[in-house]
Coordinates of C-alpha atoms and ligand atoms in Angstrom, one line a residue:
X989 CA -2.6 -33.0 -13.4
X990 CA -4.8 -35.5 -14.8
X991 CA -7.5 -37.9 -14.0
X992 CA -6.6 -41.3 -15.0
X993 CA -9.5 -43.6 -15.7
X994 CA -9.2 -47.0 -17.0
X995 CA -11.4 -50.0 -17.0
X996 CA -10.5 -52.2 -14.1
X997 CA -9.4 -55.1 -16.2
X998 CA -7.0 -52.8 -18.0
X999 CA -5.6 -51.6 -14.7
X1000 CA -2.2 -53.1 -15.3
X1001 CA -1.9 -52.0 -18.9
X1002 CA 0.7 -49.5 -17.9
X1003 CA 1.5 -50.4 -14.3
X1004 CA 0.7 -46.9 -13.2
X1005 CA -3.0 -47.2 -12.7
X1006 CA -2.5 -50.1 -10.4
X1007 CA -0.3 -48.0 -8.3
X1008 CA -2.9 -45.3 -8.3
X1009 CA -5.7 -47.8 -7.5
X1010 CA -3.8 -49.2 -4.6
X1011 CA -3.1 -45.8 -3.2
X1012 CA -6.5 -44.3 -3.6
X1013 CA -7.9 -47.1 -1.5
X1014 CA -7.2 -45.2 1.8
X1015 CA -9.8 -42.7 0.6
X1016 CA -12.4 -45.4 0.8
X1017 CA -12.9 -45.7 -2.9
X1018 CA -14.1 -48.9 -4.4
X1019 CA -11.2 -50.1 -6.5
X1020 CA -13.3 -52.6 -8.3
X1021 CA -15.2 -49.8 -9.9
X1022 CA -12.8 -47.0 -10.0
X1023 CA -9.1 -46.9 -10.6
X1024 CA -8.4 -43.3 -11.0
X1025 CA -7.1 -40.4 -9.1
X1026 CA -5.9 -36.9 -9.7
X1027 CA -2.3 -36.9 -10.1
X1028 CA 0.5 -35.0 -11.8
X1029 CA 1.3 -37.4 -14.6
X1030 CA 4.6 -35.6 -15.0
X1031 CA 5.7 -36.2 -11.4
X1032 CA 4.3 -39.7 -11.1
X1033 CA 5.7 -41.0 -14.4
X1034 CA 9.1 -39.3 -14.0
X1035 CA 9.6 -40.3 -10.5
X1036 CA 8.3 -43.8 -11.1
X1037 CA 10.5 -44.3 -14.1
X1038 CA 13.7 -42.8 -12.7
X1039 CA 13.2 -44.7 -9.5
X1040 CA 14.0 -41.5 -7.6
X1041 CA 11.7 -39.3 -5.7
X1042 CA 9.1 -42.0 -5.4
X1043 CA 9.8 -42.3 -1.7
X1044 CA 9.4 -38.5 -1.3
X1045 CA 6.2 -38.3 -3.3
X1046 CA 3.2 -39.4 -1.5
X1047 CA 0.7 -40.7 -4.1
X1048 CA -2.1 -40.7 -1.6
X1049 CA -1.9 -37.0 -1.0
X1050 CA -3.2 -35.4 -4.2
X1051 CA -4.4 -32.3 -2.6
X1052 CA -1.4 -30.0 -3.0
X1053 CA -0.4 -29.9 -6.7
X1054 CA 1.4 -26.6 -6.2
X1055 CA 4.0 -28.6 -4.2
X1056 CA 4.9 -30.6 -7.3
X1057 CA 6.8 -27.7 -8.7
X1058 CA 9.5 -27.0 -6.1
X1059 CA 11.5 -24.7 -8.4
X1060 CA 8.5 -22.3 -8.9
X1061 CA 7.7 -22.5 -5.2
X1062 CA 11.2 -21.1 -4.4
X1063 CA 10.0 -17.7 -5.7
X1064 CA 7.2 -15.3 -4.8
X1065 CA 6.1 -14.7 -8.3
X1066 CA 4.7 -11.4 -9.3
X1067 CA 1.6 -12.6 -11.2
X1068 CA -0.2 -10.0 -13.4
X1069 CA -3.7 -10.9 -14.7
X1070 CA -4.4 -8.8 -17.8
X1071 CA -8.1 -8.9 -18.1
X1072 CA -10.6 -7.2 -20.4
X1073 CA -12.7 -7.8 -23.5
X1074 CA -11.2 -8.8 -26.8
X1075 CA -9.1 -6.3 -28.7
X1076 CA -8.2 -4.4 -25.6
X1077 CA -4.4 -4.6 -25.8
X1078 CA -3.9 -7.3 -23.1
X1079 CA -1.6 -9.4 -25.1
X1080 CA 0.2 -6.3 -26.5
X1081 CA 1.0 -5.1 -23.0
X1082 CA 2.2 -8.5 -21.7
X1083 CA 4.3 -9.1 -24.8
X1084 CA 5.9 -5.7 -24.4
X1085 CA 7.0 -6.7 -20.9
X1086 CA 8.2 -10.1 -22.2
X1087 CA 10.2 -8.4 -24.9
X1088 CA 12.0 -6.2 -22.4
X1089 CA 12.8 -9.0 -20.0
X1090 CA 16.3 -10.5 -19.7
X1091 CA 14.9 -14.0 -20.3
X1092 CA 11.4 -15.2 -20.9
X1093 CA 8.9 -17.8 -22.1
X1094 CA 5.6 -17.4 -23.9
X1095 CA 3.1 -20.3 -23.6
X1096 CA 0.3 -20.0 -26.1
X1097 CA -2.8 -22.1 -26.7
X1098 CA -2.2 -22.3 -30.5
X1099 CA 0.9 -23.0 -32.6
X1100 CA 0.1 -19.9 -34.7
X1101 CA 0.2 -17.7 -31.6
X1102 CA 3.6 -19.1 -30.5
X1103 CA 4.8 -18.6 -34.0
X1104 CA 3.5 -15.0 -34.1
X1105 CA 5.3 -14.2 -30.8
X1106 CA 8.6 -15.8 -31.9
X1107 CA 8.5 -13.8 -35.0
X1108 CA 7.7 -10.6 -33.2
X1109 CA 10.5 -11.0 -30.7
X1110 CA 13.1 -12.0 -33.3
X1111 CA 12.1 -9.0 -35.4
X1112 CA 12.7 -6.8 -32.3
X1113 CA 16.2 -8.4 -32.0
X1114 CA 15.2 -10.5 -29.0
X1115 CA 16.4 -13.9 -30.0
X1116 CA 13.5 -16.4 -29.4
X1117 CA 13.2 -20.1 -30.0
X1118 CA 10.0 -21.6 -31.3
X1119 CA 9.0 -24.9 -29.7
X1120 CA 5.8 -26.8 -30.3
X1121 CA 4.9 -30.5 -30.1
X1122 CA 6.0 -31.0 -33.7
X1123 CA 8.7 -28.4 -34.3
X1124 CA 11.8 -26.9 -32.8
X1125 CA 13.4 -23.8 -34.3
X1126 CA 16.3 -22.8 -32.1
X1127 CA 18.0 -19.5 -32.4
X1128 CA 21.7 -19.1 -31.3
X1129 CA 22.0 -17.6 -27.9
X1130 CA 18.2 -17.2 -27.4
X1131 CA 17.1 -16.5 -23.8
X1132 CA 13.5 -16.4 -24.9
X1133 CA 11.2 -19.1 -26.0
X1134 CA 7.7 -19.2 -27.6
X1135 CA 6.0 -22.5 -27.0
X1136 CA 2.7 -24.2 -27.1
X1137 CA 1.4 -24.5 -23.6
X1138 CA 1.9 -28.3 -23.4
X1139 CA 5.6 -27.7 -24.0
X1140 CA 5.8 -25.2 -21.1
X1141 CA 9.2 -25.5 -19.4
X1142 CA 8.8 -26.0 -15.6
X1143 CA 12.5 -26.7 -14.9
X1144 CA 14.2 -23.5 -15.9
X1145 CA 14.3 -20.1 -14.2
X1146 CA 13.0 -17.1 -16.2
X1147 CA 12.8 -13.4 -15.6
X1148 CA 9.4 -13.2 -17.3
X1149 CA 6.7 -15.6 -18.5
X1150 CA 3.5 -15.2 -20.3
X1151 CA 0.6 -17.6 -20.4
X1152 CA -2.3 -17.3 -22.8
X1153 CA -5.5 -17.8 -20.7
X1154 CA -7.5 -19.7 -23.3
X1155 CA -7.4 -22.8 -21.2
X1156 CA -6.0 -26.1 -22.4
X1157 CA -6.8 -28.1 -19.4
X1158 CA -4.1 -29.7 -17.4
X1159 CA -1.3 -28.2 -19.6
X1160 CA -2.5 -24.8 -18.6
X1161 CA -2.7 -25.6 -14.9
X1162 CA 0.7 -27.2 -15.0
X1163 CA 2.2 -24.1 -16.6
X1164 CA 0.3 -21.8 -14.2
X1165 CA 1.6 -23.6 -11.1
X1166 CA 4.9 -24.8 -12.5
X1167 CA 6.6 -22.0 -14.4
X1168 CA 9.4 -20.6 -12.5
X1169 CA 9.6 -16.8 -13.3
X1170 CA 10.0 -13.6 -11.4
X1171 CA 6.9 -12.3 -13.3
X1172 CA 4.1 -14.3 -14.8
X1173 CA 1.6 -12.5 -17.1
X1174 CA -1.8 -14.0 -17.9
X1175 CA -4.2 -12.6 -20.4
X1176 CA -7.8 -13.4 -20.5
X1177 CA -11.4 -12.8 -19.6
X1178 CA -12.4 -11.2 -16.3
X1179 CA -14.5 -14.3 -15.7
X1180 CA -11.2 -16.3 -15.0
X1181 CA -10.0 -14.0 -12.2
X1182 CA -11.6 -15.6 -9.2
X1183 CA -10.6 -19.1 -10.2
X1184 CA -7.0 -18.1 -10.9
X1185 CA -6.8 -16.2 -7.7
X1186 CA -8.1 -19.2 -5.8
X1187 CA -5.7 -21.5 -7.5
X1188 CA -2.8 -19.2 -6.7
X1189 CA -3.8 -18.5 -3.1
X1190 CA -1.8 -21.4 -1.8
X1191 CA 1.4 -20.6 -3.8
X1192 CA 2.2 -17.4 -1.9
X1193 CA 2.5 -15.5 -5.3
X1194 CA 1.8 -11.8 -5.4
X1195 CA -1.3 -11.6 -7.7
X1196 CA -2.4 -8.3 -9.3
X1197 CA -5.3 -7.6 -11.7
X1198 CA -4.9 -5.1 -14.5
X1199 CA -8.1 -4.2 -16.4
X1200 CA -8.5 -3.1 -20.0
X1201 CA -11.2 -1.6 -22.2
X1202 CA -11.8 -2.2 -25.9
X1203 CA -9.6 -0.2 -28.2
X1204 CA -12.0 0.0 -31.1
X1205 CA -15.7 -0.6 -31.5
X1206 CA -17.5 -3.8 -32.4
X1207 CA -20.9 -3.4 -34.0
X1208 CA -23.4 -6.3 -34.0
X1209 CA -25.5 -6.0 -37.1
X1210 CA -29.3 -6.4 -37.2
X1211 CA -29.2 -7.7 -40.7
X1212 CA -28.0 -11.2 -41.5
X1213 CA -25.7 -11.9 -44.4
X1214 CA -28.6 -13.9 -46.0
X1215 CA -26.8 -14.9 -49.1
X1216 CA -23.2 -15.4 -50.0
X1217 CA -23.8 -13.0 -52.8
X1218 CA -23.6 -10.3 -50.1
X1219 CA -20.0 -11.2 -49.1
X1220 CA -17.6 -8.3 -49.1
X1221 CA -13.9 -7.8 -49.0
X1222 CA -12.6 -8.0 -45.4
X1223 CA -15.3 -10.5 -44.4
X1224 CA -14.4 -13.6 -42.4
X1225 CA -16.9 -16.5 -42.4
X1226 CA -16.6 -18.7 -39.4
X1227 CA -17.5 -22.3 -39.4
X1228 CA -16.9 -25.2 -37.1
X1229 CA -15.6 -28.2 -39.0
X1230 CA -12.8 -28.7 -41.4
X1231 CA -15.0 -30.2 -44.0
X1232 CA -17.4 -27.2 -43.8
X1233 CA -14.4 -25.0 -44.4
X1234 CA -13.4 -27.0 -47.4
X1235 CA -17.0 -27.0 -48.7
X1236 CA -17.4 -23.2 -48.3
X1237 CA -14.0 -22.6 -49.9
X1238 CA -14.8 -24.8 -52.8
X1239 CA -18.3 -23.9 -53.5
X1240 CA -18.8 -20.3 -52.5
X1241 CA -16.0 -17.8 -52.6
X1242 CA -13.4 -19.4 -54.6
X1243 CA -14.6 -18.9 -58.0
X1244 CA -11.5 -18.0 -60.1
X1245 CA -13.3 -14.8 -61.3
X1246 CA -14.1 -13.7 -57.7
X1247 CA -12.6 -10.4 -56.6
X1248 CA -13.3 -11.0 -53.0
X1249 CA -10.7 -11.1 -50.3
X1250 CA -12.4 -13.3 -47.9
X1251 CA -11.2 -15.4 -45.0
X1252 CA -12.8 -18.8 -44.2
X1253 CA -11.9 -19.8 -40.7
X1254 CA -12.6 -22.3 -38.0
X1255 CA -13.3 -21.2 -34.4
X1256 CA -9.6 -21.5 -33.6
X1257 CA -9.4 -17.9 -35.0
X1258 CA -11.0 -16.8 -31.7
X1259 CA -7.8 -17.6 -29.7
X1260 CA -6.3 -14.1 -29.9
X1261 CA -5.2 -13.9 -33.6
X1262 CA -4.8 -10.4 -35.1
X1263 CA -5.9 -10.4 -38.7
X1264 CA -7.4 -7.8 -41.0
X1265 CA -11.0 -8.5 -40.7
X1266 CA -13.9 -6.0 -41.2
X1267 CA -16.8 -8.3 -40.5
X1268 CA -17.2 -11.6 -38.8
X1269 CA -20.1 -13.8 -40.1
X1270 CA -21.1 -16.8 -38.1
X1271 CA -22.1 -19.5 -40.6
X1272 CA -23.9 -21.2 -37.7
X1273 CA -24.2 -20.6 -34.0
X1274 CA -24.0 -24.3 -33.2
X1275 CA -21.0 -26.4 -32.8
X1276 CA -20.4 -30.2 -32.5
X1277 CA -18.2 -30.5 -29.5
X1278 CA -17.3 -34.1 -29.8
X1279 CA -20.5 -35.2 -27.9
X1280 CA -23.3 -33.1 -29.1
X1281 CA -24.3 -30.3 -31.4
X1282 CA -24.7 -27.3 -29.0
X1283 CA -25.1 -23.6 -29.1
X1284 CA -22.0 -21.6 -28.9
X1285 CA -21.2 -20.3 -25.4
X1286 CA -21.0 -16.6 -24.5
X1287 CA -17.1 -16.6 -24.3
X1288 CA -16.9 -18.4 -27.7
X1289 CA -19.2 -15.9 -29.4
X1290 CA -17.3 -13.0 -27.9
X1291 CA -13.9 -14.4 -28.7
X1292 CA -14.7 -15.1 -32.3
X1293 CA -16.7 -11.8 -32.9
X1294 CA -13.8 -10.0 -31.3
X1295 CA -11.6 -10.7 -34.4
X1296 CA -13.4 -8.0 -36.4
X1297 CA -12.0 -4.4 -36.4
X1298 CA -8.8 -5.1 -34.6
X1299 CA -7.1 -2.0 -33.3
X1300 CA -4.4 -0.8 -35.7
X1301 CA -5.7 -3.0 -38.6
X1302 CA -7.1 -1.9 -41.9
X1303 CA -10.6 -1.8 -40.4
X1304 CA -11.0 0.6 -37.5
X1305 CA -14.6 -0.5 -36.8
X1306 CA -15.6 -4.2 -36.6
X1307 CA -19.0 -5.6 -37.5
X1308 CA -20.5 -9.0 -36.7
X1309 CA -23.5 -10.9 -38.0
X1310 CA -24.8 -14.3 -38.9
X1311 CA -25.5 -16.1 -42.1
X1312 CA -29.1 -16.8 -41.1
X1313 CA -31.5 -14.3 -39.4
X1314 CA -32.7 -16.9 -36.9
X1315 CA -29.2 -16.9 -35.3
X1316 CA -29.1 -13.2 -34.7
X1317 CA -30.9 -13.2 -31.3
X1318 CA -28.3 -15.6 -29.8
X1319 CA -25.5 -13.5 -31.3
X1320 CA -26.8 -10.2 -29.8
X1321 CA -27.7 -11.8 -26.5
X1322 CA -24.2 -13.4 -26.2
X1323 CA -22.4 -10.2 -26.9
X1324 CA -24.3 -8.3 -24.2
X1325 CA -23.9 -10.9 -21.5
X1326 CA -20.9 -11.0 -19.2
X1327 CA -19.0 -14.3 -19.5
X1328 CA -20.1 -16.7 -16.8
X1329 CA -17.5 -16.9 -14.0
X1330 CA -15.4 -20.0 -14.4
X1331 CA -16.6 -22.6 -11.9
X1332 CA -16.3 -26.2 -11.1
X1333 CA -18.1 -27.9 -13.9
X1334 CA -15.8 -30.8 -14.2
X1335 CA -18.2 -33.6 -15.3
X1336 CA -20.2 -31.3 -17.6
X1337 CA -17.0 -30.1 -19.3
X1338 CA -15.4 -33.5 -19.5
X1339 CA -16.0 -35.0 -22.9
X1340 CA -15.7 -38.7 -23.5
X1341 CA -15.9 -40.6 -26.7
X1342 CA -17.5 -43.9 -26.8
X1343 CA -14.4 -45.7 -25.9
X1344 CA -14.2 -44.0 -22.5
X1345 CA -16.5 -43.9 -19.5
X1346 CA -16.8 -42.5 -16.1
X1347 CA -16.5 -45.5 -13.9
X1348 CA -18.5 -44.1 -11.1
X1349 CA -19.5 -40.4 -11.0
X1350 CA -20.1 -40.2 -7.3
X1351 CA -16.7 -41.6 -6.5
X1352 CA -15.1 -39.4 -9.1
X1353 CA -16.7 -36.5 -7.4
X1354 CA -15.4 -37.7 -4.1
X1355 CA -11.9 -37.4 -5.5
X1356 CA -12.8 -34.1 -7.2
X1357 CA -13.8 -32.9 -3.7
X1358 CA -10.2 -33.2 -2.8
X1359 CA -9.2 -30.8 -5.5
X1360 CA -12.1 -28.4 -5.4
X1361 CA -10.6 -25.2 -6.5
X1362 CA -8.6 -26.7 -9.3
X1363 CA -11.2 -28.7 -11.1
X1364 CA -12.0 -26.2 -13.9
X1365 CA -8.5 -26.5 -15.2
X1366 CA -8.3 -30.2 -15.1
X1367 CA -9.0 -32.4 -18.1
X1368 CA -9.2 -36.1 -18.3
X1369 CA -6.2 -37.8 -19.7
X1370 CA -7.6 -41.1 -20.5
X1371 CA -5.2 -43.6 -21.9
X1372 CA -7.2 -44.9 -24.8
X1373 CA -8.0 -48.5 -24.2
X1374 CA -7.0 -49.4 -27.7
X1375 CA -3.7 -47.7 -27.4
X1376 CA -3.0 -49.2 -24.0
X1377 CA -4.0 -52.7 -25.2
X1378 CA -1.7 -52.5 -28.2
X1379 CA 1.2 -51.0 -26.4
X1380 CA 0.9 -53.3 -23.4
X1381 CA 1.7 -56.3 -25.6
X1382 CA 5.1 -54.9 -26.6
X1383 CA 8.3 -55.4 -24.7
X1384 CA 8.7 -51.8 -23.8
X1385 CA 9.8 -50.0 -20.7
X1386 CA 7.2 -48.1 -18.7
X1387 CA 8.2 -44.7 -19.8
X1388 CA 8.2 -45.8 -23.4
X1389 CA 4.7 -47.2 -23.1
X1390 CA 3.6 -44.0 -21.5
X1391 CA 5.1 -42.0 -24.3
X1392 CA 3.3 -44.0 -27.0
X1393 CA 0.1 -43.7 -25.0
X1394 CA 0.2 -39.9 -24.8
X1395 CA 1.2 -39.5 -28.4
X1396 CA -1.2 -37.5 -30.6
X1397 CA -2.8 -40.5 -32.3
X1398 CA -6.3 -40.7 -33.5
X1399 CA -7.2 -44.3 -32.7
X1400 CA -10.6 -43.9 -34.4
X1401 CA -8.8 -43.5 -37.6
X1402 CA -7.6 -46.9 -38.9
X1403 CA -4.6 -45.7 -40.8
X1404 CA -3.4 -43.6 -37.8
X1405 CA -3.8 -46.5 -35.4
X1406 CA -2.0 -48.8 -37.8
X1407 CA 0.8 -46.2 -38.0
X1408 CA 1.1 -46.1 -34.2
X1409 CA 1.1 -49.9 -33.9
X1410 CA 3.8 -50.2 -36.6
X1411 CA 5.9 -47.5 -35.1
X1412 CA 5.7 -49.0 -31.6
X1413 CA 6.3 -52.5 -32.8
X1414 CA 9.3 -51.6 -34.9
X1415 CA 10.6 -49.5 -32.0
X1416 CA 10.3 -52.4 -29.6
X1417 CA 11.9 -54.9 -32.0
X1418 CA 14.7 -52.9 -33.5
X1419 CA 15.0 -49.8 -31.4
X1420 CA 14.9 -47.8 -34.6
X1421 CA 12.0 -46.8 -36.9
X1422 CA 13.0 -45.8 -40.4
X1423 CA 10.2 -44.1 -42.1
X1424 CA 11.3 -45.1 -45.6
X1425 CA 10.9 -48.8 -44.6
X1426 CA 7.3 -48.2 -43.6
X1427 CA 6.2 -45.6 -46.0
X1428 CA 6.7 -45.3 -49.7
X1429 CA 6.6 -41.6 -50.6
X1430 CA 5.8 -42.6 -54.2
X1431 CA 2.3 -43.6 -53.2
X1432 CA 1.2 -40.1 -52.6
X1433 CA -1.0 -38.7 -55.3
X1434 CA -3.8 -36.2 -55.7
X1435 CA -7.0 -37.7 -54.4
X1436 CA -9.8 -38.3 -56.8
X1437 CA -12.6 -39.0 -54.3
X1438 CA -13.6 -37.9 -50.9
X1439 CA -12.5 -41.3 -49.6
X1440 CA -9.1 -40.8 -51.1
X1441 CA -9.0 -37.3 -49.5
X1442 CA -9.7 -38.8 -46.1
X1443 CA -6.9 -41.3 -46.6
X1444 CA -4.5 -38.6 -47.5
X1445 CA -5.5 -36.7 -44.3
X1446 CA -4.8 -39.9 -42.3
X1447 CA -1.4 -40.3 -43.9
X1448 CA -0.7 -36.7 -42.9
X1449 CA -1.7 -37.6 -39.3
X1450 CA 0.7 -40.6 -39.3
X1451 CA 3.6 -38.4 -40.6
X1452 CA 2.7 -35.9 -37.9
X1453 CA 2.9 -38.6 -35.3
X1454 CA 6.3 -39.6 -36.6
X1455 CA 7.6 -36.1 -36.3
X1456 CA 6.2 -35.9 -32.7
X1457 CA 7.9 -39.1 -31.8
X1458 CA 11.1 -38.0 -33.5
X1459 CA 11.3 -35.1 -31.0
X1460 CA 11.0 -37.4 -28.1
X1461 CA 13.0 -40.4 -29.3
X1462 CA 15.4 -38.6 -31.5
X1463 CA 17.8 -41.4 -32.3
X1464 CA 15.1 -44.0 -32.8
X1465 CA 13.1 -41.9 -35.2
X1466 CA 15.8 -40.5 -37.5
X1467 CA 13.7 -39.5 -40.5
X1468 CA 12.1 -36.4 -39.2
X1469 CA 13.0 -34.4 -42.3
X1470 CA 11.6 -36.9 -44.6
X1471 CA 8.4 -37.0 -42.6
X1472 CA 8.1 -33.2 -42.5
X1473 CA 8.6 -33.0 -46.3
X1474 CA 6.1 -35.7 -46.9
X1475 CA 3.6 -33.9 -44.7
X1476 CA 4.1 -30.8 -46.8
X1477 CA 3.5 -32.9 -50.0
X1478 CA 0.3 -34.2 -48.4
X1479 CA -0.9 -30.6 -47.7
X1480 CA -0.1 -29.7 -51.3
X1481 CA -2.0 -32.6 -52.7
X1482 CA -5.0 -31.8 -50.5
X1483 CA -4.9 -28.2 -51.9
X1484 CA -4.6 -29.6 -55.4
X1485 CA -7.7 -31.7 -54.8
X1486 CA -9.6 -28.7 -53.6
X1487 CA -8.4 -26.6 -56.5
X1488 CA -9.9 -29.2 -58.8
X1489 CA -13.1 -28.8 -57.0
X1490 CA -13.0 -25.1 -58.0
X1491 CA -11.2 -23.7 -55.0
X1492 CA -8.8 -20.9 -55.8
X1493 CA -5.5 -21.4 -54.2
X1494 CA -4.7 -18.8 -51.6
X1495 CA -1.9 -16.4 -52.4
X1496 CA -1.0 -16.5 -48.7
X1497 CA -0.7 -20.1 -47.7
X1498 CA 0.3 -19.6 -44.0
X1499 CA -1.9 -17.3 -42.1
X1500 CA 0.4 -14.6 -40.9
X1501 CA -0.6 -11.7 -38.7
X1502 CA -2.5 -9.3 -40.8
X1503 CA -2.1 -11.1 -44.1
X1504 CA -3.6 -10.1 -47.3
X1505 CA -6.9 -11.8 -47.0
X1506 CA -7.6 -14.1 -49.8
X1507 CA -9.6 -17.2 -48.8
X1508 CA -6.9 -18.3 -46.4
X1509 CA -7.9 -21.0 -43.9
X1510 CA -7.3 -20.8 -40.2
X1511 CA -7.7 -24.0 -38.4
X1512 CA -6.6 -25.5 -35.1
X1513 CA -2.9 -26.4 -35.2
Ligands
ATP80 N1 -0.6 0.3 -27.0 C1 -0.7 -0.1 -28.3 N2 0.0 0.4 -29.3 C2 -0.1 -0.1 -30.5 N3 -0.9 -1.2 -30.9 C3 -1.6 -1.7 -29.9 C4 -1.5 -1.3 -28.5 N4 -2.3 -2.0 -27.8 C5 -2.8 -3.0 -28.6 N5 -2.4 -2.8 -29.9 C6 -2.7 -3.6 -31.0 O1 -4.1 -3.8 -31.0 C7 -4.4 -5.2 -31.4 C8 -5.2 -5.9 -30.3 O2 -4.4 -6.0 -29.2 P1 -4.2 -7.3 -28.4 O3 -3.9 -8.4 -29.4 O4 -3.2 -7.1 -27.4 O5 -5.6 -7.5 -27.8 P2 -6.2 -8.5 -26.7 O6 -6.8 -7.8 -25.6 O7 -5.1 -9.5 -26.4 O8 -7.3 -9.3 -27.6 P3 -7.8 -10.8 -27.5 O9 -8.6 -10.9 -26.2 O10 -8.7 -10.9 -28.7 O11 -6.6 -11.7 -27.5 C9 -3.1 -5.8 -31.7 O12 -2.8 -5.8 -33.1 C10 -2.1 -5.0 -31.0 O13 -0.8 -5.0 -31.6
MG81 MG1 -4.8 -11.5 -26.8

């Protein structure tokens, strides 16, 4: 599901918004101001493009998204909600069930988690594919798949499915409603239960709640870290921006003579990873969320703090503290408070960058009213005006325009947006986009300045975009391997740059479950 919002004058950029605009009119919405509606992008785009199903699908009735997944609706799914605090064995229990099933799919919020599950299943001789936006590792004869949630398969029939409950907006809702499985396991905070129950009320599924208790203690400390000289082996310092991670790695812990085994991580670490961590240290309790610098929420604090002292790890008791003493009260308070029940906070939760806007909140809310119980799980899919404008000029078919519009491109980054434009232009002209004609690998070199570092990061994004497109337009983007190897070189050169700043290269480059901690970095994948 998505809320499509575009400026009126861009209404025809993709053709689709006009259809939506025309069809939301019966609701009495003012199409001059708002051209949006909740809709299943999947269903709309696919049925529109294929020319089939359009007659059957009533655009004006957006109130019954569960009916968009007829395969799942053929079953009365047994849905098990595994709920409890962090480190209580929810994932372990659900995965055990997945492992023993005859066929299954795991949908995780993070690539690392999908990777961890694929590894675990394959190790247990349960062949399992790994599928994310940017990679596909298929195992012969596999009846199991570990995927990132946006890749959830809603067109196959599984015995068992598992869905990580750290929400990812519409992808999560689509998977929740659309996965066709005899059993569906969800793991998460008790605060999500009423909402999930409400969402699933209309599906006829059989929903059960299974509660868990923490398996090992987590102790909030009364003393802050104060100084980095107090860092100990097993510590994990959590920060909220990639540059802060680099800075901390480079200037604090990574002295070549340092004996410390320390992990520097972003908040992505909170999404269920199992690592050997003795003490979590919040470098700050504030996070820039794309709009403003705000305090961490109760669930965020709990999720991140919950990485310390994982059951079965080297550290049977976890500790948590902050770098600065002034942050301790918020830490302690957050750990004591129950997570707020998930409610309808659509507009507050929706984040818009300067290129987007809510056309008319009252009217948006009128539409939202149609979907009341689902709102929490919805996110806005805004077709970026810049992308739509660029793509609309090109002689592409609708589904191709749609694909370029939803591609993971950072249009605020000049090099990335140029990359997308060039890919789309070449594709429309020649039908084939050869990376070597666009990109000269020889130009890659170790950056010497912060600006050069940013440029290299942008090139990495462009290569990533190429890989993403190559999975969707395989024949037209044939140089996936070259792109992937160049991406690896980019990462190496970035590490090289950091090393020159005094950062000690980690012995473990990829964060694996329970790695030897040594200044590894976990960031959102
Ligand atoms: N019954 C068990 N036997 C052995 N190990 C277990 C068992 N239950 C949990 N564990 C281990 O304890 C650790 C924490 O469990 P798990 O990851 O399932 O917690 P969780 O409740 O999903 O936590 P989070 O909310 O942080 O994701 C994992 O390393 C897991 O393998
Ligand atoms: Mg978990």
